[in-house]
Tab-separated table of N, CA, C and O in Angstrom:
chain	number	residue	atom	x	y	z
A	5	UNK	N	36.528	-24.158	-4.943
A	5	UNK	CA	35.358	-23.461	-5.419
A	5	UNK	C	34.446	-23.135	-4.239
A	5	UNK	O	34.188	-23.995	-3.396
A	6	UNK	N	33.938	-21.846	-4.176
A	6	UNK	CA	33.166	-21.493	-2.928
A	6	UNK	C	31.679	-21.947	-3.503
A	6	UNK	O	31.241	-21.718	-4.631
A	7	UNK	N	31.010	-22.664	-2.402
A	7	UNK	CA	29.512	-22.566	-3.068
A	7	UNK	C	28.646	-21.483	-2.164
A	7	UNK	O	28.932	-21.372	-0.972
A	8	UNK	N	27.722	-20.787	-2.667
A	8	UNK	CA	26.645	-20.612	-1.769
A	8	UNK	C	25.536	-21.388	-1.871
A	8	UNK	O	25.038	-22.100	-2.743
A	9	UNK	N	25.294	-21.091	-0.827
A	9	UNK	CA	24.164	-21.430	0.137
A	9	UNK	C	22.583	-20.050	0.201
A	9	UNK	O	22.345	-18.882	0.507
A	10	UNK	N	22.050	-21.068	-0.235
A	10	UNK	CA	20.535	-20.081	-0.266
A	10	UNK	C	20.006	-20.086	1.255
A	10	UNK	O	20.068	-21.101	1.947
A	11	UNK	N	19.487	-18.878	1.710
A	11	UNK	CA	18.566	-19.014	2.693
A	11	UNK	C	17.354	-18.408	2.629
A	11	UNK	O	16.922	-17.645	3.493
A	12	UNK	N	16.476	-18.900	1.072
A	12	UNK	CA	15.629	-18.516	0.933
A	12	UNK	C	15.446	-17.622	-0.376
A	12	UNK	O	16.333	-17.237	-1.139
A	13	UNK	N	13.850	-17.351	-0.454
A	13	UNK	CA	13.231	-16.215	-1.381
A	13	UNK	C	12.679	-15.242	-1.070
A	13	UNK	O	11.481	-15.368	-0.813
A	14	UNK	N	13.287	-13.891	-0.960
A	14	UNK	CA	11.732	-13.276	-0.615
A	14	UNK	C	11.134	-12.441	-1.898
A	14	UNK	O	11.961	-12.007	-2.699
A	15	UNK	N	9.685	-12.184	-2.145
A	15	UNK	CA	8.817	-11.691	-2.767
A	15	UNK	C	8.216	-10.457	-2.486
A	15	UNK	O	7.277	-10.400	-1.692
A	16	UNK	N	8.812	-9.108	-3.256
A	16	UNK	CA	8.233	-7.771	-2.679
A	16	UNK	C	6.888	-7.571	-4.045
A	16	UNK	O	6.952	-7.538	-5.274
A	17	UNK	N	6.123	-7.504	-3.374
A	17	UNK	CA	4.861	-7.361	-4.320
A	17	UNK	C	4.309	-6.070	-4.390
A	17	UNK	O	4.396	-5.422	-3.347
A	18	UNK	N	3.596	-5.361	-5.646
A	18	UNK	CA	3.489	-4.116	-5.449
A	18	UNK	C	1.818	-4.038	-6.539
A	18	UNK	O	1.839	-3.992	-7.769
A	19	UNK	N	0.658	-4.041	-5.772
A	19	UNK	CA	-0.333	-4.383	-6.408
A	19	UNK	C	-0.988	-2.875	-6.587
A	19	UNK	O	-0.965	-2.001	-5.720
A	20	UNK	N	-1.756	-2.727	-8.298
A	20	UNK	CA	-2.287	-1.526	-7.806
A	20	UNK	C	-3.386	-1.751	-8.644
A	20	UNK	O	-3.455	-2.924	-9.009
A	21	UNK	N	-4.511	-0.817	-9.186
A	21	UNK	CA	-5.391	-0.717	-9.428
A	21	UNK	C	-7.411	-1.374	-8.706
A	21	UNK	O	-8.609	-1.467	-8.975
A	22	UNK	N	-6.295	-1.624	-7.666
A	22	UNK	CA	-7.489	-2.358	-6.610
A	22	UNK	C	-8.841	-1.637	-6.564
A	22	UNK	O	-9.010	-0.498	-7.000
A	23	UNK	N	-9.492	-2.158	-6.177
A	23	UNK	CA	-11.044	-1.941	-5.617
A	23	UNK	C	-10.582	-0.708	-3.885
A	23	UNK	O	-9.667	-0.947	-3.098
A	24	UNK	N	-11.166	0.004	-3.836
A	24	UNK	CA	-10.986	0.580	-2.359
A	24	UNK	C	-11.965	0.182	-1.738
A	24	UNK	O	-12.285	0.889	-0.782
A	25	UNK	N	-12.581	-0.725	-1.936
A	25	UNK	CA	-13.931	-0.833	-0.754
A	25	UNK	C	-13.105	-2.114	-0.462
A	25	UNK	O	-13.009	-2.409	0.729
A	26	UNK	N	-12.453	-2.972	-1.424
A	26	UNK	CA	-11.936	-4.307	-1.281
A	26	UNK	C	-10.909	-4.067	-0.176
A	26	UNK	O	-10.789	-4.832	0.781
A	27	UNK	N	-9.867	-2.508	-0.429
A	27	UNK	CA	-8.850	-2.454	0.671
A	27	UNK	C	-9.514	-2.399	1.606
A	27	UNK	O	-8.801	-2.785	2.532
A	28	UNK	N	-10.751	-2.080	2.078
A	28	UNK	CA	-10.904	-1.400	3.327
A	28	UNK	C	-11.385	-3.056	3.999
A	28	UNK	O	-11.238	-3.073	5.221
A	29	UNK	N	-11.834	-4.190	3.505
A	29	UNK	CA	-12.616	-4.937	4.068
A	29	UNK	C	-12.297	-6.381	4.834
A	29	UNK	O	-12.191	-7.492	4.315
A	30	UNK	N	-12.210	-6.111	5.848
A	30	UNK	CA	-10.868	-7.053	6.586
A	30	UNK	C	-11.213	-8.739	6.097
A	30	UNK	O	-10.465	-9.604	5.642
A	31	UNK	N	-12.746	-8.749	6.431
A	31	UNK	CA	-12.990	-10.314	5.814
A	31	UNK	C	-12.623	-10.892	4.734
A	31	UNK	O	-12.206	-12.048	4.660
A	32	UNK	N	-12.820	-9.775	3.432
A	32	UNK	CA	-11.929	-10.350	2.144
A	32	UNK	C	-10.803	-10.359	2.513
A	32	UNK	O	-10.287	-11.473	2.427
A	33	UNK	N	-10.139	-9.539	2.920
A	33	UNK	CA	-8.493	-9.878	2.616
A	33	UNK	C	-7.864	-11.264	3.673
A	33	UNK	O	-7.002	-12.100	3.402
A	34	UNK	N	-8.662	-11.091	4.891
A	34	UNK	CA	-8.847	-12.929	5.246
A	34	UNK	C	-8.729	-13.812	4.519
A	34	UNK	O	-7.879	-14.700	4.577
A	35	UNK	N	-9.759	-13.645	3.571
A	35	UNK	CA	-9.843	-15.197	2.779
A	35	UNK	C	-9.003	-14.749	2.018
A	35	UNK	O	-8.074	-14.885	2.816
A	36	UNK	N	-8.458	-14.265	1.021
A	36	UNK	CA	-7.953	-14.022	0.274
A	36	UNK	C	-6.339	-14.460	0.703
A	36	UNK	O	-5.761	-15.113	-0.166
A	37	UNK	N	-5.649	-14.201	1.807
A	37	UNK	CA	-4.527	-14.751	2.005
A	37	UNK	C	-4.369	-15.931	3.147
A	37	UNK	O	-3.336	-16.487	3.518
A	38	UNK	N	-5.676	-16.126	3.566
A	38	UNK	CA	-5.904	-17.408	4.033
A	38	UNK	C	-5.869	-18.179	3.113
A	38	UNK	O	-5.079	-19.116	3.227
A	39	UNK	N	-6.471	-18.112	2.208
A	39	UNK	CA	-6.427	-18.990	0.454
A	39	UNK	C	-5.038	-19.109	0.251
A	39	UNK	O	-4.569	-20.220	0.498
A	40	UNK	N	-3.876	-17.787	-0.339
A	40	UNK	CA	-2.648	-17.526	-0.354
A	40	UNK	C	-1.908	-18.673	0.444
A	40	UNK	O	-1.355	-19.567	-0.195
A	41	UNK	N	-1.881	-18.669	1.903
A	41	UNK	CA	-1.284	-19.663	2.653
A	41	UNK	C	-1.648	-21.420	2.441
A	41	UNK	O	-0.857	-22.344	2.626
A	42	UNK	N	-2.632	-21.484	2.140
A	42	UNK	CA	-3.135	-22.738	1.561
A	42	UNK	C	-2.337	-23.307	0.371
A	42	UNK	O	-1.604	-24.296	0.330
A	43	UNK	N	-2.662	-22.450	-0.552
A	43	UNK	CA	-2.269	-23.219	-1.794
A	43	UNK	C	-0.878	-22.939	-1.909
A	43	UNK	O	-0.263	-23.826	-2.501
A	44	UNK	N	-0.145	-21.898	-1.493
A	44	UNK	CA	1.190	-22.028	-1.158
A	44	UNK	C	1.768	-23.131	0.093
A	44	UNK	O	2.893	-23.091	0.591
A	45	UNK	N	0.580	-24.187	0.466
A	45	UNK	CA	1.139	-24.616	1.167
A	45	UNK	C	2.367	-24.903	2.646
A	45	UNK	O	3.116	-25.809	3.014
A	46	UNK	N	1.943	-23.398	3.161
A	46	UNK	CA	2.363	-22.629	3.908
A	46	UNK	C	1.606	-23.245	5.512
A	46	UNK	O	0.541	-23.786	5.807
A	47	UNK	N	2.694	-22.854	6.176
A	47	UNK	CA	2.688	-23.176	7.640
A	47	UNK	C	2.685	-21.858	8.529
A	47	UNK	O	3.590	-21.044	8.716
A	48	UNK	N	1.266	-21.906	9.065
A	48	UNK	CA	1.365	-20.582	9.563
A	48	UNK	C	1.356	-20.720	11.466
A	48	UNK	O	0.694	-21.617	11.987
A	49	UNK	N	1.994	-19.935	12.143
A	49	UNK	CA	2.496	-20.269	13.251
A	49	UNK	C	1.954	-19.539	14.618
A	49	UNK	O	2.757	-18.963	15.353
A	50	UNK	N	0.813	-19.581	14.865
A	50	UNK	CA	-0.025	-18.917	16.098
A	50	UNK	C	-1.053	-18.425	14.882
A	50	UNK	O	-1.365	-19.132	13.925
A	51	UNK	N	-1.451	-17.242	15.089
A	51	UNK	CA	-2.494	-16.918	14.467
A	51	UNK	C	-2.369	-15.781	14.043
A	51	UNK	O	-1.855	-14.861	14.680
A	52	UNK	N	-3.137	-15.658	12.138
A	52	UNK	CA	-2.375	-13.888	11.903
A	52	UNK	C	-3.104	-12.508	12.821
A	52	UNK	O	-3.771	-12.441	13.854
A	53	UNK	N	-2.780	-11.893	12.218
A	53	UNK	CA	-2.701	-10.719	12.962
A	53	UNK	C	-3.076	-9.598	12.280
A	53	UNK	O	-2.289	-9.241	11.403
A	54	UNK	N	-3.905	-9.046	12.416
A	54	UNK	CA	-4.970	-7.605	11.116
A	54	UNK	C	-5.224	-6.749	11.993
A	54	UNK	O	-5.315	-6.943	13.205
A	55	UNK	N	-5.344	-5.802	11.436
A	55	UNK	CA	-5.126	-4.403	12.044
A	55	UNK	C	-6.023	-3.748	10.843
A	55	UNK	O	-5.784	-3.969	9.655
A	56	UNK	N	-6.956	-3.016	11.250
A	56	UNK	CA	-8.060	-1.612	10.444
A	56	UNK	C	-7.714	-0.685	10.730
A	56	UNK	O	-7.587	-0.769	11.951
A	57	UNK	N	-7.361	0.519	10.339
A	57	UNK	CA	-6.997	1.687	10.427
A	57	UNK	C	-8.666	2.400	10.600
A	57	UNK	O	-9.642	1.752	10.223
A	58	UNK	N	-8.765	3.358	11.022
A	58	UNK	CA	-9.960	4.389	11.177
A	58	UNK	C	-10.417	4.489	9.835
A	58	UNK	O	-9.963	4.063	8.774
A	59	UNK	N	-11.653	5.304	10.200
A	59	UNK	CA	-12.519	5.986	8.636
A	59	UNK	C	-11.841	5.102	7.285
A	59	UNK	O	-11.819	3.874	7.364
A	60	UNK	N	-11.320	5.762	6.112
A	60	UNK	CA	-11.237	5.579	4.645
A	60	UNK	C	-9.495	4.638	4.827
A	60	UNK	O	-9.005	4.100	3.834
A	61	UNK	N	-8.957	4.605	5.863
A	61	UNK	CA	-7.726	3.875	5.651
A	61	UNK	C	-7.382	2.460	5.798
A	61	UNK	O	-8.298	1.965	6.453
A	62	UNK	N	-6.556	1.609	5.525
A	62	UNK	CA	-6.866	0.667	4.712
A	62	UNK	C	-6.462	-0.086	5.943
A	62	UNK	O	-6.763	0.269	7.082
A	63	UNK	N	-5.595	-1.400	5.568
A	63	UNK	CA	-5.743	-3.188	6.775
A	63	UNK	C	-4.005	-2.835	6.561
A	63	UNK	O	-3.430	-2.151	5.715
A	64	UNK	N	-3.563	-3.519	7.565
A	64	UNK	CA	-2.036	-4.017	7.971
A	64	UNK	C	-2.423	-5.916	7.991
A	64	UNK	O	-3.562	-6.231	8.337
A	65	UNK	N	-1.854	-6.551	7.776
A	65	UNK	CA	-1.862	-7.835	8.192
A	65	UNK	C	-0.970	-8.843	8.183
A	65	UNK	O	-0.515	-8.974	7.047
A	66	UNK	N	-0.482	-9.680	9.017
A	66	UNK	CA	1.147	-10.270	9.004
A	66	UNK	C	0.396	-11.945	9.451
A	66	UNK	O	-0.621	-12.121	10.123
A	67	UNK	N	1.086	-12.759	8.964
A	67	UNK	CA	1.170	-14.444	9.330
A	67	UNK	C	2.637	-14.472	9.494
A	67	UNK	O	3.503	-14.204	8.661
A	68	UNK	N	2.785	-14.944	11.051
A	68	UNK	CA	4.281	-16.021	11.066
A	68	UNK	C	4.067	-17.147	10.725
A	68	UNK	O	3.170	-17.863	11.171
A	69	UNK	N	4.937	-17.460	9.823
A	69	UNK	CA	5.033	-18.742	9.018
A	69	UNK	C	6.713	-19.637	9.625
A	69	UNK	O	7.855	-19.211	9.800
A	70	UNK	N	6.203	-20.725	9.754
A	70	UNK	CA	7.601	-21.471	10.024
A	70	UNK	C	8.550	-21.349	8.988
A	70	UNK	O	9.749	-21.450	9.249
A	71	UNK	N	7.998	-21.066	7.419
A	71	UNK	CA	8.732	-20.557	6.700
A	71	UNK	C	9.870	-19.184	6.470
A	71	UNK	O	10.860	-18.951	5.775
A	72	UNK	N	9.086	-18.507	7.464
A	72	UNK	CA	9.237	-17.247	7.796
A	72	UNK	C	7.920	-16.042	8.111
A	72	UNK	O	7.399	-15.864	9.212
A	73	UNK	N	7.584	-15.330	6.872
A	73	UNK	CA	6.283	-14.826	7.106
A	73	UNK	C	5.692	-13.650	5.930
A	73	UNK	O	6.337	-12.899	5.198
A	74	UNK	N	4.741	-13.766	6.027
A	74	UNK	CA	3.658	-12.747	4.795
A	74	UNK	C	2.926	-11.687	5.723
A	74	UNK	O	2.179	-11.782	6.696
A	75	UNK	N	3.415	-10.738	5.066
A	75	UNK	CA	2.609	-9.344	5.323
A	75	UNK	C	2.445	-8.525	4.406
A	75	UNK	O	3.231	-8.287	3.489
A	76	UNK	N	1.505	-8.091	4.586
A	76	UNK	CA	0.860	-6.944	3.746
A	76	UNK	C	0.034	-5.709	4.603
A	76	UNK	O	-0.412	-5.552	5.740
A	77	UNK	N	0.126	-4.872	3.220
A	77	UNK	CA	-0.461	-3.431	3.921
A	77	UNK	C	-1.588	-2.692	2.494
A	77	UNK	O	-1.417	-2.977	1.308
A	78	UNK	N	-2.295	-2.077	2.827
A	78	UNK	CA	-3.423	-1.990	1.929
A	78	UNK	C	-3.351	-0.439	2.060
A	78	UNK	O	-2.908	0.019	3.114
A	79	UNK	N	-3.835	0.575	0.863
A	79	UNK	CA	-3.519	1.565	0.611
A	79	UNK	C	-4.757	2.065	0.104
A	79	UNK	O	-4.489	2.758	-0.877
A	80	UNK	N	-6.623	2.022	0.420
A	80	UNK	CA	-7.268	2.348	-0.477
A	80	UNK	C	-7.134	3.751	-1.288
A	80	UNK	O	-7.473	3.881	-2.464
A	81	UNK	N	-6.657	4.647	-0.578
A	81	UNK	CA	-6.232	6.332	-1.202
A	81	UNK	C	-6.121	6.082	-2.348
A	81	UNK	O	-7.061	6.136	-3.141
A	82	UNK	N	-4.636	5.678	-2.719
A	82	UNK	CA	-4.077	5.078	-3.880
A	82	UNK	C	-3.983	3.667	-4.627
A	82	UNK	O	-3.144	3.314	-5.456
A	83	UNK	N	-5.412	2.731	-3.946
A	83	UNK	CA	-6.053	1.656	-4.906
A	83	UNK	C	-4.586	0.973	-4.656
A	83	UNK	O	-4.107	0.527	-5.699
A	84	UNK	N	-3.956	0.836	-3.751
A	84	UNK	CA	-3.037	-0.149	-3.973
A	84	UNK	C	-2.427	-1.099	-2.737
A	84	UNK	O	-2.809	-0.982	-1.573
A	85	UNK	N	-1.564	-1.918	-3.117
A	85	UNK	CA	-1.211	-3.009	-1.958
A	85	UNK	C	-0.524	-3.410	-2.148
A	85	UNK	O	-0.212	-3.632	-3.318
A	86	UNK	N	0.414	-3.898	-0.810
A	86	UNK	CA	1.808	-3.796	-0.820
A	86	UNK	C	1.688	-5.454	-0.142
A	86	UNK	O	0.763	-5.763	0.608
A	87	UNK	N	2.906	-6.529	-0.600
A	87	UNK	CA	3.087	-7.406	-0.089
A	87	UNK	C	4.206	-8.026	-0.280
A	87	UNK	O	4.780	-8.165	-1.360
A	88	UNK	N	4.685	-8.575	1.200
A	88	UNK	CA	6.200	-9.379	0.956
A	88	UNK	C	5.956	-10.876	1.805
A	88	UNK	O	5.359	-11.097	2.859
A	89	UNK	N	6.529	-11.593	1.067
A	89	UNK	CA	6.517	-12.946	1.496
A	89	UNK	C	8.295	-13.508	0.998
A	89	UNK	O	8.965	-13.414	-0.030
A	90	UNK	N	8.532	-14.161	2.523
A	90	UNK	CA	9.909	-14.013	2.408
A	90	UNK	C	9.842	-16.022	3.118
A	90	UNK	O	9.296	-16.309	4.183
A	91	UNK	N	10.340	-16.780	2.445
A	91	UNK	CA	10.112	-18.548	2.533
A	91	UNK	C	11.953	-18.803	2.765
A	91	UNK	O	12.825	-18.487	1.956
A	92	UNK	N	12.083	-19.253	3.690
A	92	UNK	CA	13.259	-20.401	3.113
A	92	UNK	C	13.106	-21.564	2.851
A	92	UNK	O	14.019	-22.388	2.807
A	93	UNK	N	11.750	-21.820	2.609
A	93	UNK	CA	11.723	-23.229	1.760
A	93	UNK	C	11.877	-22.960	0.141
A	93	UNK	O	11.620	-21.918	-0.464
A	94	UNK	N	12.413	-24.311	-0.424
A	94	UNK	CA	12.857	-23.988	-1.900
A	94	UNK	C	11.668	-24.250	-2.486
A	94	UNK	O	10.602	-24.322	-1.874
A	95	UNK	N	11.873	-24.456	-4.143
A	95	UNK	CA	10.728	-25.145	-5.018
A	95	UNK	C	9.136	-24.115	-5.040
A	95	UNK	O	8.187	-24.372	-5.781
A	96	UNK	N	9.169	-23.233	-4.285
A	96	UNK	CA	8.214	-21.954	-4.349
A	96	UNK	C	7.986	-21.139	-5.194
A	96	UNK	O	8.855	-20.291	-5.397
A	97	UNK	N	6.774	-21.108	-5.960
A	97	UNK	CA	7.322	-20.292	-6.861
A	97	UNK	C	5.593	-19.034	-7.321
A	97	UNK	O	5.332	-18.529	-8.413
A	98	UNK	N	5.082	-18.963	-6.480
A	98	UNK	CA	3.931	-18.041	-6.581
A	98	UNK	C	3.522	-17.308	-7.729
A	98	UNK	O	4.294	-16.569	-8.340
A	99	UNK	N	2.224	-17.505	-8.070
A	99	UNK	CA	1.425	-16.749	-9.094
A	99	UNK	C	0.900	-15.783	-8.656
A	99	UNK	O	-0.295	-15.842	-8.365
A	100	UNK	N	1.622	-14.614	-8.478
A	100	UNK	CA	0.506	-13.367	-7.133
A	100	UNK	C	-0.446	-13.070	-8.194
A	100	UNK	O	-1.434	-13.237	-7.478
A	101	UNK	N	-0.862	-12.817	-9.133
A	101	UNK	CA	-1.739	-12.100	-10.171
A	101	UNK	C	-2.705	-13.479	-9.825
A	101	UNK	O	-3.719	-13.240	-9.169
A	102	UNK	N	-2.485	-14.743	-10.177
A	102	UNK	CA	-3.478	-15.572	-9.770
A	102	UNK	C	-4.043	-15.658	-8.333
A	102	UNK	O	-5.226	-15.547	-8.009
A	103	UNK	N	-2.906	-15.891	-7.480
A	103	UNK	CA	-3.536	-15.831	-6.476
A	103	UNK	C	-4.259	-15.098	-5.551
A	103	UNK	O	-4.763	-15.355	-4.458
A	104	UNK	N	-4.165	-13.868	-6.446
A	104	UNK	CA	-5.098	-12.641	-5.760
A	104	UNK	C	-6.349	-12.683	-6.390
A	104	UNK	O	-7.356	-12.042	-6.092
A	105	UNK	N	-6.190	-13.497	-7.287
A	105	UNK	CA	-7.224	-13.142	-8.129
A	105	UNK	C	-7.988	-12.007	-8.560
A	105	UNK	O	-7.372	-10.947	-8.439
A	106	UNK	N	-9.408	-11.894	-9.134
A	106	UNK	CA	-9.943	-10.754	-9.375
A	106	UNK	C	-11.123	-9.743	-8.232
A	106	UNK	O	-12.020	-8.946	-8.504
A	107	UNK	N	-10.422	-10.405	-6.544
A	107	UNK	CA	-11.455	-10.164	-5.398
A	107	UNK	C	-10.898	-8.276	-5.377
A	107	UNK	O	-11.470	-7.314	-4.864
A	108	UNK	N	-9.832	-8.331	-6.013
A	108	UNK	CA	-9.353	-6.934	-5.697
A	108	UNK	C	-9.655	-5.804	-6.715
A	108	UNK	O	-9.440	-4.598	-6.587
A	109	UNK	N	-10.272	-6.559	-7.883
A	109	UNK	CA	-10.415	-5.797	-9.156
A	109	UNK	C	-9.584	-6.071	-10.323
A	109	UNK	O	-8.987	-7.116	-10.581
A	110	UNK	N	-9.638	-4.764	-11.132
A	110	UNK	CA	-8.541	-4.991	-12.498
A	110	UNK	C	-7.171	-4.811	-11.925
A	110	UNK	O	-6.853	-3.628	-11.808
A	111	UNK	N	-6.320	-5.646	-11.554
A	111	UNK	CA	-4.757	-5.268	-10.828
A	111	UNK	C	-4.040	-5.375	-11.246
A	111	UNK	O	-4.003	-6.474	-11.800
A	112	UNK	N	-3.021	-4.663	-11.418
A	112	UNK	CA	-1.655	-4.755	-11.810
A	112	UNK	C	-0.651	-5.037	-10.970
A	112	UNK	O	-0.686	-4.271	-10.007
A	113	UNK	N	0.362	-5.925	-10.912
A	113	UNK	CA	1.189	-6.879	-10.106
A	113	UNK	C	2.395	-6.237	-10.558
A	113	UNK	O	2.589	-5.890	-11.723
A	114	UNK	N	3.335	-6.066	-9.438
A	114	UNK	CA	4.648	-6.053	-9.694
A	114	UNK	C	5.586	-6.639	-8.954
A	114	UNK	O	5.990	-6.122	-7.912
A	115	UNK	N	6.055	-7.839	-9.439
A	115	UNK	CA	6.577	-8.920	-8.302
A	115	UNK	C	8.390	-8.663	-8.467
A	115	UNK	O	8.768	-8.812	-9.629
A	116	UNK	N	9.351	-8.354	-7.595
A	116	UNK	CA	11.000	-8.359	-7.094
A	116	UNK	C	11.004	-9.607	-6.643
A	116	UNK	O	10.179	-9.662	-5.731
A	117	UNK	N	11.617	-10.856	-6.849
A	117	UNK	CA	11.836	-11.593	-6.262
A	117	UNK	C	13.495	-11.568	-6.544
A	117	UNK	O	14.144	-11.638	-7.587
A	118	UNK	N	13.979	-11.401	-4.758
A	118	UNK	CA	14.861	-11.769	-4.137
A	118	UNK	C	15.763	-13.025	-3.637
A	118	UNK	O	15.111	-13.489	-2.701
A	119	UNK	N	16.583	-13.569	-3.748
A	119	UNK	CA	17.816	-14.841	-3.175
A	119	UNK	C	18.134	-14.035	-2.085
A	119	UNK	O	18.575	-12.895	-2.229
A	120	UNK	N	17.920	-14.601	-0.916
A	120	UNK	CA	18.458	-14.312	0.078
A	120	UNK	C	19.442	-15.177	0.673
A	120	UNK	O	19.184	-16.326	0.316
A	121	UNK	N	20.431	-15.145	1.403
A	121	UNK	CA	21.475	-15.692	1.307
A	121	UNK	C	23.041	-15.542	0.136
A	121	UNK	O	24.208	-15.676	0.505
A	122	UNK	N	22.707	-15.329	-0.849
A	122	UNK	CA	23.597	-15.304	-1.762
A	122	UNK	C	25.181	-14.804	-1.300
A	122	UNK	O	26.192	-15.402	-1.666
A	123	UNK	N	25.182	-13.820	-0.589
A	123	UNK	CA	26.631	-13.415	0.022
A	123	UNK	C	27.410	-14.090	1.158
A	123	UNK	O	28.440	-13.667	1.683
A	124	UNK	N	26.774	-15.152	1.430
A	124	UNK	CA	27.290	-16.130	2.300
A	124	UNK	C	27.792	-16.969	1.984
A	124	UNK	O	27.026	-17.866	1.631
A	125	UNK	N	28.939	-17.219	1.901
A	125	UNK	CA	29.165	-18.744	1.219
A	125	UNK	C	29.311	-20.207	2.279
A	125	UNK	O	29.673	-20.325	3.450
A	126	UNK	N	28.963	-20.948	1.511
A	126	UNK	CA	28.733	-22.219	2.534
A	126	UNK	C	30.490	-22.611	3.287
A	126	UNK	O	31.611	-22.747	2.798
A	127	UNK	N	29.992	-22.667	4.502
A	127	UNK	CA	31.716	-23.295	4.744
A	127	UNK	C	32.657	-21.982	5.155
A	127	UNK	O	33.822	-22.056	5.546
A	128	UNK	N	31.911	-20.809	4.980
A	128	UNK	CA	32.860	-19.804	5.791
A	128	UNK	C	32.439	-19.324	6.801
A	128	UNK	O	31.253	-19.436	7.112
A	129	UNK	N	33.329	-18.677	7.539
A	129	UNK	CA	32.977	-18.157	8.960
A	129	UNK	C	32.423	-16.790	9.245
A	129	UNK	O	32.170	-16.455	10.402
């Protein structure tokens, strides 16, 4: 019997109905996935990394995580936000609608969660 072997989860998140003043504002989205890394209990590895785009366009922002890593990208045009968080630790299991809470507005969440690893099987070459 072949087993696999997991190397992980990742989480493609697809948030919309946001606030656009919220996309544009680098300090909220700080706390907001500074919080994220907390209560996910996450290990984050040097220091993240944010990026503001000019005038009306929105934040880039990435954490290396020993887990792997969370990034996101903010869209105020279209009130929306994009996020992937990809763990090979197990037992993870994220509330993005909670954990974004309501700093972004009325939002709608659309979470893909991915098995990564699955086509590998343990024990082959």
């Amino acid at each position: 019997m072949v087993r696999m072997k997991s190397l992980g989860t990742e989480w493609v998140v697809d948030v919309g109905g946001c606030s656009p003043a919220a996309l544009r504002d680098v300090g909220l989205l700080r706390r907001i996935f500074a919080e994220m890394v907390e209560r996910l209990s996450l290990h984050v590895v040097g220091s993240p990394l944010f990026h503001q785009f000019g005038g009306e366009a929105g934040v880039t922002g990435i954490y290396l995580l020993s887990e792997s890593h969370l990034c996101f990208h903010t869209f105020p045009e279209l009130a929306s936000l994009t996020l992937n968080l990809y763990s090979c630790r197990g037992a993870l299991a994220p509330n993005f609608v909670e954990l974004l809470g309501s700093s972004l507005g009325e939002v709608r969440v659309t979470v893909t969660e991915i098995a990564r690893g699955a086509q590998h099987a343990e024990g082959s070459g």
